[in-house]
Amino acid sequence: MRPAALPPTTMRRWATRGLLLIALVFLLKEASAIVLPVLVALILTFVLAPAVRTMRHHGIPEAISAAMLVTTLVGCTVLSVALLAEPVADWWQRAPVAVSQALNRVDRWRAAIPGFGPPVERRATGRTAAPPPVDPVRERLASEGVALTAQVLGTGLKFLVSAAATTILLYFLLASEHWVLSRCIELLPHRPRLRAGVLGGLRAAQRDISRYVASVSAINLGVGLVVAGTMWYVDLPNPGLWGAMATLMNFIPYLGPLIMCGLLLAASLASSLGDAGLAALMAPVLSYLCLHAIESNFITPMVVGKRLSLNPLSVLLSVMFWGWLWGVAGAVLAVPLLICLRSISQRNRQMRPVAVYLRGSDRPCTPLATLLRPPAPPRAAAPLPPERP
């Protein structure tokens, strides 16, 4: 017996939804300059709105409390950038020498592998000396150096403009958070159950996101301090810079630690650790991996708790998708957006299967053989005992 085919109207409906979804994805990719500041401001509003409400209950107006919070956030950010500006400028200034040293060490390692070594200069038999051989690795790095500098400057300018727009938008959202929320609820149909459900979903998403961001920020700050101390112990230059990089990269699940390992390995090659042996060369990377393993397997699950636990596969797919869409900023926003989606799907009857896939659980899976068994027949009710006369 053949399965029944879908009606043409249903197929057209699903095709239309698929085309709209694809168009929305590419629209978000092209409109990242507008959408990203709005999303970052909304996430920060979710985190800081409880503090604004607390100040309002103590008689401080929302405009003043929002200004205080935004000023504190901007001041801490500027202070951190000022403290890191000197080591970053130091690394940027000695980047050509460091890259040359790293390439020389890599060339020595390549020479030990047959077929992978750099071209060997041959002696000229005539009067004119033969031109030196061209190493494709060095030529590629030299040609892309100027393009990389221009790209970094352009990206920095765009980041400053986006940061200014995000700061201004954050202030207005915090100052008018109660007004915006009340107007959004007022636009809904006058059904108390619907309005209570929407308000409860927004508050739950706000509570979960703020708790996640606060917990992860505290954990990452501790990780950065420990990494800075460890890099100082293994004699890697500018340990404070690597502690700050570890703090920032730890906001990106899975991919951030991999990027951090690559940066530490490159810094070890470019520093004096490259001449001290293989153990000294790999000490920064191995120590960071040990610290990350302790943090991700013990500290984060204990602090974040089961209430905010997510399926690791869904987290990885979210980081890959939003990272492809918006780069590093999208990878940082991947988990808060996933928490928001889970909070919405838990309160929507049609989206509850999505919440089942997103929720993390330590409970072992049910065996497939048990799931394939037919349901047990209902038991018959026991007969009542006869009444006594």
mmCIF file of C-alpha atoms in Angstrom:
data_model
loop_
_atom_site.group_PDB
_atom_site.id
_atom_site.type_symbol
_atom_site.label_atom_id
_atom_site.label_comp_id
_atom_site.label_asym_id
_atom_site.label_seq_id
_atom_site.Cartn_x
_atom_site.Cartn_y
_atom_site.Cartn_z
ATOM 1 C CA MET A 1 0.000 0.000 0.000
ATOM 2 C CA ARG A 2 1.507 3.303 -1.111
ATOM 3 C CA PRO A 3 1.598 6.205 1.326
ATOM 4 C CA ALA A 4 -0.825 9.010 0.592
ATOM 5 C CA ALA A 5 0.720 11.942 -1.256
ATOM 6 C CA LEU A 6 0.546 15.421 0.196
ATOM 7 C CA PRO A 7 -2.062 17.739 -1.310
ATOM 8 C CA PRO A 8 -0.697 20.389 -3.704
ATOM 9 C CA THR A 9 -1.758 23.201 -1.342
ATOM 10 C CA THR A 10 0.242 21.682 1.507
ATOM 11 C CA MET A 11 3.307 21.254 -0.699
ATOM 12 C CA ARG A 12 3.041 24.856 -1.891
ATOM 13 C CA ARG A 13 2.681 26.034 1.711
ATOM 14 C CA TRP A 14 5.811 24.193 2.833
ATOM 15 C CA ALA A 15 7.749 25.367 -0.228
ATOM 16 C CA THR A 16 6.753 28.959 0.505
ATOM 17 C CA ARG A 17 7.877 28.622 4.134
ATOM 18 C CA GLY A 18 11.206 27.164 3.052
ATOM 19 C CA LEU A 19 11.832 29.991 0.595
ATOM 20 C CA LEU A 20 10.904 32.568 3.231
ATOM 21 C CA LEU A 21 13.312 30.943 5.712
ATOM 22 C CA ILE A 22 16.170 30.995 3.174
ATOM 23 C CA ALA A 23 15.418 34.628 2.321
ATOM 24 C CA LEU A 24 15.366 35.518 6.027
ATOM 25 C CA VAL A 25 18.769 33.904 6.609
ATOM 26 C CA PHE A 26 20.405 35.834 3.773
ATOM 27 C CA LEU A 27 18.626 39.022 4.846
ATOM 28 C CA LEU A 28 20.106 38.632 8.337
ATOM 29 C CA LYS A 29 23.538 38.070 6.815
ATOM 30 C CA GLU A 30 23.366 41.195 4.664
ATOM 31 C CA ALA A 31 21.783 43.334 7.394
ATOM 32 C CA SER A 32 24.322 42.409 10.078
ATOM 33 C CA ALA A 33 25.421 46.038 10.470
ATOM 34 C CA ILE A 34 21.910 46.879 11.736
ATOM 35 C CA VAL A 35 20.769 43.624 13.332
ATOM 36 C CA LEU A 36 23.916 42.930 15.391
ATOM 37 C CA PRO A 37 23.856 46.166 17.468
ATOM 38 C CA VAL A 38 20.145 45.649 18.138
ATOM 39 C CA LEU A 39 20.641 42.052 19.287
ATOM 40 C CA VAL A 40 23.633 42.884 21.474
ATOM 41 C CA ALA A 41 21.696 45.761 23.051
ATOM 42 C CA LEU A 42 18.703 43.471 23.693
ATOM 43 C CA ILE A 43 20.878 40.807 25.338
ATOM 44 C CA LEU A 44 22.557 43.427 27.539
ATOM 45 C CA THR A 45 19.123 44.848 28.360
ATOM 46 C CA PHE A 46 18.009 41.417 29.543
ATOM 47 C CA VAL A 47 21.098 41.247 31.761
ATOM 48 C CA LEU A 48 20.914 44.772 33.225
ATOM 49 C CA ALA A 49 17.127 45.285 33.403
ATOM 50 C CA PRO A 50 16.775 43.617 36.852
ATOM 51 C CA ALA A 51 19.232 46.173 38.277
ATOM 52 C CA VAL A 52 17.214 49.020 36.741
ATOM 53 C CA ARG A 53 13.995 47.647 38.252
ATOM 54 C CA THR A 54 15.669 47.321 41.652
ATOM 55 C CA MET A 55 16.835 50.943 41.512
ATOM 56 C CA ARG A 56 13.360 52.035 40.442
ATOM 57 C CA HIS A 57 11.828 50.330 43.472
ATOM 58 C CA HIS A 58 14.254 52.328 45.638
ATOM 59 C CA GLY A 59 13.112 55.628 44.106
ATOM 60 C CA ILE A 60 15.837 56.162 41.472
ATOM 61 C CA PRO A 61 14.389 57.126 38.060
ATOM 62 C CA GLU A 62 14.993 54.752 35.181
ATOM 63 C CA ALA A 63 16.851 57.358 33.121
ATOM 64 C CA ILE A 64 19.387 57.961 35.912
ATOM 65 C CA SER A 65 19.858 54.275 36.735
ATOM 66 C CA ALA A 66 20.282 53.419 33.048
ATOM 67 C CA ALA A 67 22.878 56.186 32.686
ATOM 68 C CA MET A 68 24.753 54.905 35.733
ATOM 69 C CA LEU A 69 24.850 51.322 34.449
ATOM 70 C CA VAL A 70 25.830 52.252 30.895
ATOM 71 C CA THR A 71 28.526 54.627 32.134
ATOM 72 C CA THR A 72 29.943 51.924 34.411
ATOM 73 C CA LEU A 73 29.933 49.375 31.580
ATOM 74 C CA VAL A 74 31.620 51.737 29.135
ATOM 75 C CA GLY A 75 34.154 52.846 31.758
ATOM 76 C CA CYS A 76 35.158 49.259 32.587
ATOM 77 C CA THR A 77 35.472 48.466 28.875
ATOM 78 C CA VAL A 78 37.638 51.529 28.167
ATOM 79 C CA LEU A 79 39.825 50.776 31.203
ATOM 80 C CA SER A 80 40.351 47.180 30.056
ATOM 81 C CA VAL A 81 41.245 48.314 26.533
ATOM 82 C CA ALA A 82 43.672 50.894 27.919
ATOM 83 C CA LEU A 83 45.407 48.285 30.064
ATOM 84 C CA LEU A 84 45.723 45.903 27.112
ATOM 85 C CA ALA A 85 46.745 48.543 24.561
ATOM 86 C CA GLU A 86 50.430 48.474 25.517
ATOM 87 C CA PRO A 87 50.987 44.685 25.218
ATOM 88 C CA VAL A 88 48.949 44.586 21.999
ATOM 89 C CA ALA A 89 51.049 47.412 20.537
ATOM 90 C CA ASP A 90 54.202 45.599 21.657
ATOM 91 C CA TRP A 91 53.190 42.414 19.843
ATOM 92 C CA TRP A 92 52.093 44.390 16.779
ATOM 93 C CA GLN A 93 55.398 46.277 16.652
ATOM 94 C CA ARG A 94 57.562 43.187 16.830
ATOM 95 C CA ALA A 95 55.239 41.115 14.643
ATOM 96 C CA PRO A 96 57.614 41.035 11.603
ATOM 97 C CA VAL A 97 60.557 39.856 13.712
ATOM 98 C CA ALA A 98 58.366 37.358 15.570
ATOM 99 C CA VAL A 99 56.943 35.955 12.341
ATOM 100 C CA SER A 100 60.437 35.653 10.880
ATOM 101 C CA GLN A 101 61.647 33.775 13.954
ATOM 102 C CA ALA A 102 58.644 31.474 13.875
ATOM 103 C CA LEU A 103 59.168 30.786 10.147
ATOM 104 C CA ASN A 104 62.842 29.971 10.713
ATOM 105 C CA ARG A 105 61.910 27.435 13.383
ATOM 106 C CA VAL A 106 59.222 25.957 11.155
ATOM 107 C CA ASP A 107 61.729 25.764 8.282
ATOM 108 C CA ARG A 108 64.079 23.732 10.441
ATOM 109 C CA TRP A 109 61.271 21.338 11.253
ATOM 110 C CA ARG A 110 60.213 21.152 7.612
ATOM 111 C CA ALA A 111 63.761 20.363 6.567
ATOM 112 C CA ALA A 112 63.664 17.245 8.733
ATOM 113 C CA ILE A 113 60.695 15.875 6.744
ATOM 114 C CA PRO A 114 61.518 14.650 3.205
ATOM 115 C CA GLY A 115 59.469 16.471 0.582
ATOM 116 C CA PHE A 116 58.204 19.218 2.900
ATOM 117 C CA GLY A 117 61.377 21.238 3.411
ATOM 118 C CA PRO A 118 61.922 24.741 1.984
ATOM 119 C CA PRO A 119 63.738 25.107 -1.352
ATOM 120 C CA VAL A 120 67.504 24.677 -1.070
ATOM 121 C CA GLU A 121 69.679 27.360 -2.601
ATOM 122 C CA ARG A 122 71.981 25.936 -5.270
ATOM 123 C CA ARG A 123 75.435 27.293 -6.119
ATOM 124 C CA ALA A 124 75.752 29.050 -9.449
ATOM 125 C CA THR A 125 78.193 27.519 -11.974
ATOM 126 C CA GLY A 126 78.507 30.649 -14.134
ATOM 127 C CA ARG A 127 79.562 34.193 -13.487
ATOM 128 C CA THR A 128 76.112 35.490 -12.587
ATOM 129 C CA ALA A 129 74.669 34.238 -9.330
ATOM 130 C CA ALA A 130 71.420 32.350 -9.580
ATOM 131 C CA PRO A 131 68.399 34.006 -7.923
ATOM 132 C CA PRO A 132 67.540 32.613 -4.508
ATOM 133 C CA PRO A 133 64.771 30.033 -4.472
ATOM 134 C CA VAL A 134 61.287 31.177 -3.701
ATOM 135 C CA ASP A 135 59.545 29.698 -0.681
ATOM 136 C CA PRO A 136 55.777 29.675 -1.339
ATOM 137 C CA VAL A 137 54.964 29.814 2.381
ATOM 138 C CA ARG A 138 56.986 32.983 2.975
ATOM 139 C CA GLU A 139 55.712 34.581 -0.255
ATOM 140 C CA ARG A 140 52.123 33.938 0.757
ATOM 141 C CA LEU A 141 52.610 35.462 4.217
ATOM 142 C CA ALA A 142 54.414 38.509 2.803
ATOM 143 C CA SER A 143 51.736 39.171 0.167
ATOM 144 C CA GLU A 144 48.889 38.874 2.631
ATOM 145 C CA GLY A 145 50.510 41.053 5.338
ATOM 146 C CA VAL A 146 49.408 44.368 3.769
ATOM 147 C CA ALA A 147 45.913 43.051 3.067
ATOM 148 C CA LEU A 148 45.639 41.803 6.648
ATOM 149 C CA THR A 149 46.622 45.225 8.027
ATOM 150 C CA ALA A 150 44.028 46.996 5.886
ATOM 151 C CA GLN A 151 41.373 44.477 6.898
ATOM 152 C CA VAL A 152 42.171 44.922 10.595
ATOM 153 C CA LEU A 153 41.906 48.708 10.322
ATOM 154 C CA GLY A 154 38.613 48.506 8.440
ATOM 155 C CA THR A 155 37.186 46.005 10.899
ATOM 156 C CA GLY A 156 38.263 48.179 13.828
ATOM 157 C CA LEU A 157 36.478 51.219 12.374
ATOM 158 C CA LYS A 158 33.282 49.222 11.824
ATOM 159 C CA PHE A 159 33.526 47.865 15.356
ATOM 160 C CA LEU A 160 33.780 51.369 16.825
ATOM 161 C CA VAL A 161 30.693 52.518 14.920
ATOM 162 C CA SER A 162 28.718 49.414 15.976
ATOM 163 C CA ALA A 163 29.857 49.800 19.596
ATOM 164 C CA ALA A 164 28.692 53.431 19.666
ATOM 165 C CA ALA A 165 25.310 52.487 18.193
ATOM 166 C CA THR A 166 24.947 49.606 20.663
ATOM 167 C CA THR A 167 25.756 51.857 23.639
ATOM 168 C CA ILE A 168 23.201 54.499 22.654
ATOM 169 C CA LEU A 169 20.526 51.885 21.961
ATOM 170 C CA LEU A 170 21.274 50.118 25.242
ATOM 171 C CA TYR A 171 20.707 53.309 27.210
ATOM 172 C CA PHE A 172 17.332 53.985 25.593
ATOM 173 C CA LEU A 173 16.207 50.363 26.034
ATOM 174 C CA LEU A 174 17.157 50.363 29.715
ATOM 175 C CA ALA A 175 15.583 53.758 30.340
ATOM 176 C CA SER A 176 12.290 52.726 28.703
ATOM 177 C CA GLU A 177 12.239 48.964 29.392
ATOM 178 C CA HIS A 178 9.074 49.104 31.520
ATOM 179 C CA TRP A 179 7.305 51.376 29.015
ATOM 180 C CA VAL A 180 8.224 49.188 25.992
ATOM 181 C CA LEU A 181 7.159 45.998 27.775
ATOM 182 C CA SER A 182 3.818 47.445 28.848
ATOM 183 C CA ARG A 183 3.095 48.701 25.313
ATOM 184 C CA CYS A 184 3.946 45.306 23.822
ATOM 185 C CA ILE A 185 1.551 43.563 26.232
ATOM 186 C CA GLU A 186 -1.109 46.191 25.519
ATOM 187 C CA LEU A 187 -0.993 45.434 21.782
ATOM 188 C CA LEU A 188 -1.937 41.785 22.396
ATOM 189 C CA PRO A 189 -5.612 40.709 22.339
ATOM 190 C CA HIS A 190 -7.355 41.345 25.632
ATOM 191 C CA ARG A 191 -7.070 37.792 26.918
ATOM 192 C CA PRO A 192 -5.511 37.591 30.380
ATOM 193 C CA ARG A 193 -4.221 34.075 29.838
ATOM 194 C CA LEU A 194 -2.429 35.031 26.604
ATOM 195 C CA ARG A 195 -0.933 38.186 28.116
ATOM 196 C CA ALA A 196 0.203 36.325 31.227
ATOM 197 C CA GLY A 197 1.841 33.645 29.076
ATOM 198 C CA VAL A 198 3.713 36.169 26.931
ATOM 199 C CA LEU A 199 4.826 38.165 29.957
ATOM 200 C CA GLY A 200 5.905 34.991 31.765
ATOM 201 C CA GLY A 201 7.869 33.839 28.719
ATOM 202 C CA LEU A 202 9.661 37.172 28.416
ATOM 203 C CA ARG A 203 10.490 37.243 32.115
ATOM 204 C CA ALA A 204 11.710 33.637 32.010
ATOM 205 C CA ALA A 205 13.906 34.334 28.975
ATOM 206 C CA GLN A 206 15.235 37.455 30.666
ATOM 207 C CA ARG A 207 15.956 35.575 33.897
ATOM 208 C CA ASP A 208 17.664 32.660 32.156
ATOM 209 C CA ILE A 209 19.794 34.843 29.884
ATOM 210 C CA SER A 210 20.842 37.186 32.688
ATOM 211 C CA ARG A 211 21.728 34.258 34.935
ATOM 212 C CA TYR A 212 23.704 32.553 32.165
ATOM 213 C CA VAL A 213 25.608 35.700 31.143
ATOM 214 C CA ALA A 214 26.414 36.640 34.739
ATOM 215 C CA SER A 215 27.555 33.115 35.657
ATOM 216 C CA VAL A 216 29.628 32.596 32.525
ATOM 217 C CA SER A 217 31.193 36.067 32.828
ATOM 218 C CA ALA A 218 32.298 35.343 36.394
ATOM 219 C CA ILE A 219 33.696 31.941 35.379
ATOM 220 C CA ASN A 220 35.530 33.339 32.356
ATOM 221 C CA LEU A 221 37.010 36.151 34.423
ATOM 222 C CA GLY A 222 38.378 33.589 36.887
ATOM 223 C CA VAL A 223 39.715 31.506 33.991
ATOM 224 C CA GLY A 224 41.446 34.590 32.582
ATOM 225 C CA LEU A 225 43.145 35.337 35.888
ATOM 226 C CA VAL A 226 44.356 31.745 36.273
ATOM 227 C CA VAL A 227 45.562 31.646 32.642
ATOM 228 C CA ALA A 228 47.454 34.916 33.140
ATOM 229 C CA GLY A 229 49.176 33.488 36.221
ATOM 230 C CA THR A 230 49.996 30.275 34.388
ATOM 231 C CA MET A 231 51.461 32.091 31.377
ATOM 232 C CA TRP A 232 53.590 34.170 33.732
ATOM 233 C CA TYR A 233 54.832 30.972 35.382
ATOM 234 C CA VAL A 234 55.836 29.403 32.029
ATOM 235 C CA ASP A 235 57.603 32.665 30.953
ATOM 236 C CA LEU A 236 55.321 33.543 28.024
ATOM 237 C CA PRO A 237 55.600 37.311 27.312
ATOM 238 C CA ASN A 238 52.632 39.568 28.203
ATOM 239 C CA PRO A 239 50.686 37.108 30.383
ATOM 240 C CA GLY A 240 47.940 39.676 31.047
ATOM 241 C CA LEU A 241 47.131 39.824 27.332
ATOM 242 C CA TRP A 242 46.721 36.045 27.130
ATOM 243 C CA GLY A 243 44.537 36.056 30.228
ATOM 244 C CA ALA A 244 42.254 38.620 28.585
ATOM 245 C CA MET A 245 42.215 36.625 25.335
ATOM 246 C CA ALA A 246 41.299 33.478 27.284
ATOM 247 C CA THR A 247 38.421 35.363 28.935
ATOM 248 C CA LEU A 248 37.063 36.541 25.589
ATOM 249 C CA MET A 249 37.573 33.261 23.724
ATOM 250 C CA ASN A 250 35.855 31.298 26.488
ATOM 251 C CA PHE A 251 32.566 32.993 25.580
ATOM 252 C CA ILE A 252 32.607 30.976 22.323
ATOM 253 C CA PRO A 253 31.853 27.320 23.157
ATOM 254 C CA TYR A 254 34.069 24.661 21.573
ATOM 255 C CA LEU A 255 35.592 26.911 18.892
ATOM 256 C CA GLY A 256 36.970 29.576 21.237
ATOM 257 C CA PRO A 257 39.350 27.229 23.110
ATOM 258 C CA LEU A 258 40.628 25.857 19.789
ATOM 259 C CA ILE A 259 41.409 29.386 18.583
ATOM 260 C CA MET A 260 43.099 30.124 21.906
ATOM 261 C CA CYS A 261 45.318 27.045 21.555
ATOM 262 C CA GLY A 262 46.384 28.206 18.102
ATOM 263 C CA LEU A 263 47.210 31.685 19.384
ATOM 264 C CA LEU A 264 49.240 30.305 22.290
ATOM 265 C CA LEU A 265 51.167 27.985 19.982
ATOM 266 C CA ALA A 266 51.951 30.869 17.612
ATOM 267 C CA ALA A 267 53.068 33.045 20.530
ATOM 268 C CA SER A 268 55.310 30.256 21.815
ATOM 269 C CA LEU A 269 56.919 29.898 18.387
ATOM 270 C CA ALA A 270 57.492 33.644 18.128
ATOM 271 C CA SER A 271 58.980 33.971 21.619
ATOM 272 C CA SER A 272 62.092 32.570 23.253
ATOM 273 C CA LEU A 273 60.196 29.411 24.234
ATOM 274 C CA GLY A 274 60.703 28.088 20.708
ATOM 275 C CA ASP A 275 64.433 27.597 21.363
ATOM 276 C CA ALA A 276 64.012 26.036 24.811
ATOM 277 C CA GLY A 277 62.866 22.616 23.651
ATOM 278 C CA LEU A 278 59.612 20.876 22.871
ATOM 279 C CA ALA A 279 58.439 20.771 26.500
ATOM 280 C CA ALA A 280 58.814 24.542 26.961
ATOM 281 C CA LEU A 281 57.205 25.163 23.563
ATOM 282 C CA MET A 282 54.105 23.123 24.359
ATOM 283 C CA ALA A 283 53.834 24.201 28.029
ATOM 284 C CA PRO A 284 51.445 27.151 27.414
ATOM 285 C CA VAL A 285 49.094 25.112 25.215
ATOM 286 C CA LEU A 286 49.049 22.053 27.471
ATOM 287 C CA SER A 287 48.526 24.108 30.628
ATOM 288 C CA TYR A 288 45.650 25.992 29.003
ATOM 289 C CA LEU A 289 44.064 22.716 27.876
ATOM 290 C CA CYS A 290 44.242 21.349 31.412
ATOM 291 C CA LEU A 291 42.639 24.499 32.835
ATOM 292 C CA HIS A 292 39.918 24.425 30.188
ATOM 293 C CA ALA A 293 39.174 20.756 30.879
ATOM 294 C CA ILE A 294 38.724 21.472 34.601
ATOM 295 C CA GLU A 295 36.539 24.506 33.925
ATOM 296 C CA SER A 296 34.276 22.906 31.308
ATOM 297 C CA ASN A 297 33.807 19.555 33.072
ATOM 298 C CA PHE A 298 33.543 20.568 36.717
ATOM 299 C CA ILE A 299 33.222 24.313 37.393
ATOM 300 C CA THR A 300 30.732 25.387 34.702
ATOM 301 C CA PRO A 301 28.248 22.505 35.260
ATOM 302 C CA MET A 302 28.357 23.145 39.013
ATOM 303 C CA VAL A 303 27.811 26.922 38.717
ATOM 304 C CA VAL A 304 25.384 27.065 35.804
ATOM 305 C CA GLY A 305 23.373 24.091 37.012
ATOM 306 C CA LYS A 306 20.946 21.772 35.288
ATOM 307 C CA ARG A 307 18.302 24.460 34.835
ATOM 308 C CA LEU A 308 20.331 26.183 32.124
ATOM 309 C CA SER A 309 21.961 23.066 30.706
ATOM 310 C CA LEU A 310 21.657 22.673 26.942
ATOM 311 C CA ASN A 311 22.196 19.827 24.549
ATOM 312 C CA PRO A 312 25.890 19.981 23.481
ATOM 313 C CA LEU A 313 24.996 19.135 19.866
ATOM 314 C CA SER A 314 22.503 22.004 19.673
ATOM 315 C CA VAL A 315 25.082 24.385 21.191
ATOM 316 C CA LEU A 316 27.715 23.359 18.609
ATOM 317 C CA LEU A 317 25.268 23.704 15.704
ATOM 318 C CA SER A 318 24.146 27.101 16.996
ATOM 319 C CA VAL A 319 27.751 28.326 17.283
ATOM 320 C CA MET A 320 28.522 27.094 13.759
ATOM 321 C CA PHE A 321 25.401 28.675 12.241
ATOM 322 C CA TRP A 322 25.603 32.088 13.930
ATOM 323 C CA GLY A 323 29.397 32.136 13.518
ATOM 324 C CA TRP A 324 28.968 31.580 9.776
ATOM 325 C CA LEU A 325 26.268 34.249 9.675
ATOM 326 C CA TRP A 326 27.905 37.010 11.750
ATOM 327 C CA GLY A 327 31.452 35.905 12.550
ATOM 328 C CA VAL A 328 32.837 36.158 16.077
ATOM 329 C CA ALA A 329 29.917 38.291 17.301
ATOM 330 C CA GLY A 330 27.454 35.650 16.130
ATOM 331 C CA ALA A 331 29.411 32.886 17.851
ATOM 332 C CA VAL A 332 29.304 34.855 21.126
ATOM 333 C CA LEU A 333 25.534 35.427 20.786
ATOM 334 C CA ALA A 334 24.820 31.798 19.842
ATOM 335 C CA VAL A 335 24.155 30.458 23.349
ATOM 336 C CA PRO A 336 21.998 33.411 24.595
ATOM 337 C CA LEU A 337 19.885 33.127 21.435
ATOM 338 C CA LEU A 338 19.572 29.380 22.023
ATOM 339 C CA ILE A 339 18.424 29.980 25.615
ATOM 340 C CA CYS A 340 15.843 32.482 24.339
ATOM 341 C CA LEU A 341 14.577 29.936 21.784
ATOM 342 C CA ARG A 342 14.281 27.278 24.488
ATOM 343 C CA SER A 343 12.341 29.619 26.786
ATOM 344 C CA ILE A 344 9.911 30.437 23.982
ATOM 345 C CA SER A 345 9.476 26.826 22.864
ATOM 346 C CA GLN A 346 8.766 25.632 26.417
ATOM 347 C CA ARG A 347 5.668 27.885 26.561
ATOM 348 C CA ASN A 348 4.397 27.210 23.039
ATOM 349 C CA ARG A 349 2.483 23.990 22.574
ATOM 350 C CA GLN A 350 3.504 23.625 18.922
ATOM 351 C CA MET A 351 7.196 24.219 19.683
ATOM 352 C CA ARG A 352 7.568 21.922 22.682
ATOM 353 C CA PRO A 353 9.362 19.220 20.606
ATOM 354 C CA VAL A 354 12.056 21.834 19.918
ATOM 355 C CA ALA A 355 12.495 22.347 23.673
ATOM 356 C CA VAL A 356 12.941 18.586 24.121
ATOM 357 C CA TYR A 357 15.881 18.574 21.701
ATOM 358 C CA LEU A 358 17.451 21.705 23.209
ATOM 359 C CA ARG A 359 17.227 20.627 26.839
ATOM 360 C CA GLY A 360 20.281 18.948 28.322
ATOM 361 C CA SER A 361 19.790 15.891 30.513
ATOM 362 C CA ASP A 362 21.990 13.519 32.484
ATOM 363 C CA ARG A 363 19.347 10.797 32.365
ATOM 364 C CA PRO A 364 20.404 7.789 30.235
ATOM 365 C CA CYS A 365 18.524 7.297 26.986
ATOM 366 C CA THR A 366 15.797 4.680 26.762
ATOM 367 C CA PRO A 367 16.970 1.582 24.828
ATOM 368 C CA LEU A 368 15.622 1.329 21.289
ATOM 369 C CA ALA A 369 14.307 -2.173 21.954
ATOM 370 C CA THR A 370 12.120 -0.764 24.726
ATOM 371 C CA LEU A 371 10.798 1.987 22.458
ATOM 372 C CA LEU A 372 9.857 -0.550 19.745
ATOM 373 C CA ARG A 373 7.807 -2.752 22.045
ATOM 374 C CA PRO A 374 4.043 -2.579 21.653
ATOM 375 C CA PRO A 375 2.237 -0.811 24.486
ATOM 376 C CA ALA A 376 1.102 -3.023 27.308
ATOM 377 C CA PRO A 377 -2.667 -3.659 27.392
ATOM 378 C CA PRO A 378 -4.492 -1.818 30.160
ATOM 379 C CA ARG A 379 -5.112 -3.872 33.248
ATOM 380 C CA ALA A 380 -8.685 -4.785 34.072
ATOM 381 C CA ALA A 381 -10.096 -3.233 37.192
ATOM 382 C CA ALA A 382 -10.336 -5.591 40.153
ATOM 383 C CA PRO A 383 -13.959 -6.577 41.023
ATOM 384 C CA LEU A 384 -15.424 -4.943 44.087
ATOM 385 C CA PRO A 385 -16.040 -7.184 47.062
ATOM 386 C CA PRO A 386 -19.725 -8.056 47.657
ATOM 387 C CA GLU A 387 -21.524 -5.930 50.177
ATOM 388 C CA ARG A 388 -22.377 -7.524 53.456
ATOM 389 C CA PRO A 389 -26.047 -7.639 54.418
#
